[in-house]
Amino acid sequence: MSNKEREARVVESFGRRVIVEDATGQRMLAELFGKRLGCVCGDVVRIRLPVHAHDTPRVVAVAPRKTLFARTDSRGRTEPLAANLTLLAVVIAPEPEPDPFIADRYLAAAAYAGIASVVVVNKCDLAGAHAPEFTKIVDEYRGAGYEVIQLSAHDSASVQPLRERARGEVVMLVGQSGVGKSSLTNQLVPTSGRATRALSESTREGRHTTVSTALFRIPSGGELIDSPGVRDYAPPLLEDAEVQTGWPEIRSRASACRFNNCLHLREPGCAVTAAVESGEIAPRRYESYKRLLNIMRELAPEYARRR
Ligand SMILES: Nc1nc2c(ncn2[C@@H]2O[C@H](COP(=O)(O)OP(=O)(O)O)[C@@H](O)[C@H]2O)c(=O)[nH]1
Ligand SMILES: [Mg+2]
Ligand SMILES: [Zn+2]
């Protein structure tokens, strides 16, 4: 590495332009060099400083990624979202209207990418947090074996367990628009200045306030990535047999099935469908697994066309 090159971290990205931070903590705008280079928040990159101070530094190389978190876009293409995550914090809340199927797919995607995950239950100060429809969802995650942290972004003390969990980790907050990701970011990183938005009073629906994905250092340790909310989420393409690895309560029972290639649909001697019938596996979670299997089968031809 010449003295005109240095290592840096991508802390925010907008297509071909990124904001990087070097080892001294200095932040600067940089542009990707060459069409084939791509990087996302969390990437470790090499930047080349310009000869003339008024020129923009270039990102000339991206270091191998420890993990890559991605999604499938509406056209069936894989879109990388963040690199080098160690923990995916899937935020749910009683408001706006929760869609636990989206949360399930995020949790599954973390497992596929080799990233640990935690369910963060926000807005515990609201009455809706104690309504049976909502506590059932939270209980389903506990029952499936997920770590669950309940808190309120409006109550600093309640956020302490998440602050402790984040120490030493690269954490990304994901979830529907309006669940409180940016509010939690402001709690954990008071200098982040993330914009938050009130839910629309008439519809109680979340709207997208956060437009960029950005990484911040938590003063007590760890790094936090805030991301824009989503209407939907699907992980990158998987083979049928891999889909179940995103459901810990299914994965742990699969070895008891009669057939070792059991997909837990209508096969005889299936330990998973037996556990659904006996109530050990939540029917909604099992339904969610079958939905992702179908989504993946529908996406497969889209991927095939793009090869
Ligand atoms: N009552 C309550 N409201 C919250 C809490 N966290 C966030 N909100 C509100 O929910 C709305 C959406 O929050 P925001 O952080 O923008 O959500 P994001 O879209 O996930 O980033 C804002 O009006 C916040 O003030 C909480 O713990 N309790
Ligand atoms: Mg936000
Ligand atoms: Zn089975």
Short mmCIF file of C-alpha atoms and ligand atoms in Angstrom, two decimals, residues 244 253-254 256-259 262-265 267-273, ligand 3:
data_model
loop_
_atom_site.label_atom_id
_atom_site.label_comp_id
_atom_site.label_asym_id
_atom_site.label_seq_id
_atom_site.Cartn_x
_atom_site.Cartn_y
_atom_site.Cartn_z
CA GLN A 244 -35.56 -25.19 6.61
CA ARG A 253 -36.37 -31.91 14.52
CA ALA A 254 -35.50 -32.81 10.92
CA ALA A 256 -36.11 -37.47 13.45
CA CYS A 257 -37.99 -37.56 10.12
CA ARG A 258 -38.21 -40.93 8.34
CA PHE A 259 -36.64 -39.57 5.13
CA CYS A 262 -37.84 -34.67 4.10
CA LEU A 263 -39.17 -31.19 3.29
CA HIS A 264 -41.84 -31.56 6.01
CA LEU A 265 -44.75 -31.09 3.64
CA GLU A 267 -44.06 -36.94 3.69
CA PRO A 268 -44.95 -39.89 5.95
CA GLY A 269 -43.11 -40.21 9.25
CA CYS A 270 -42.40 -36.48 9.43
CA ALA A 271 -41.33 -35.32 12.91
CA VAL A 272 -41.95 -31.68 11.99
CA THR A 273 -45.60 -31.96 10.95
ZN ZN B 3 -40.12 -33.96 8.01
#
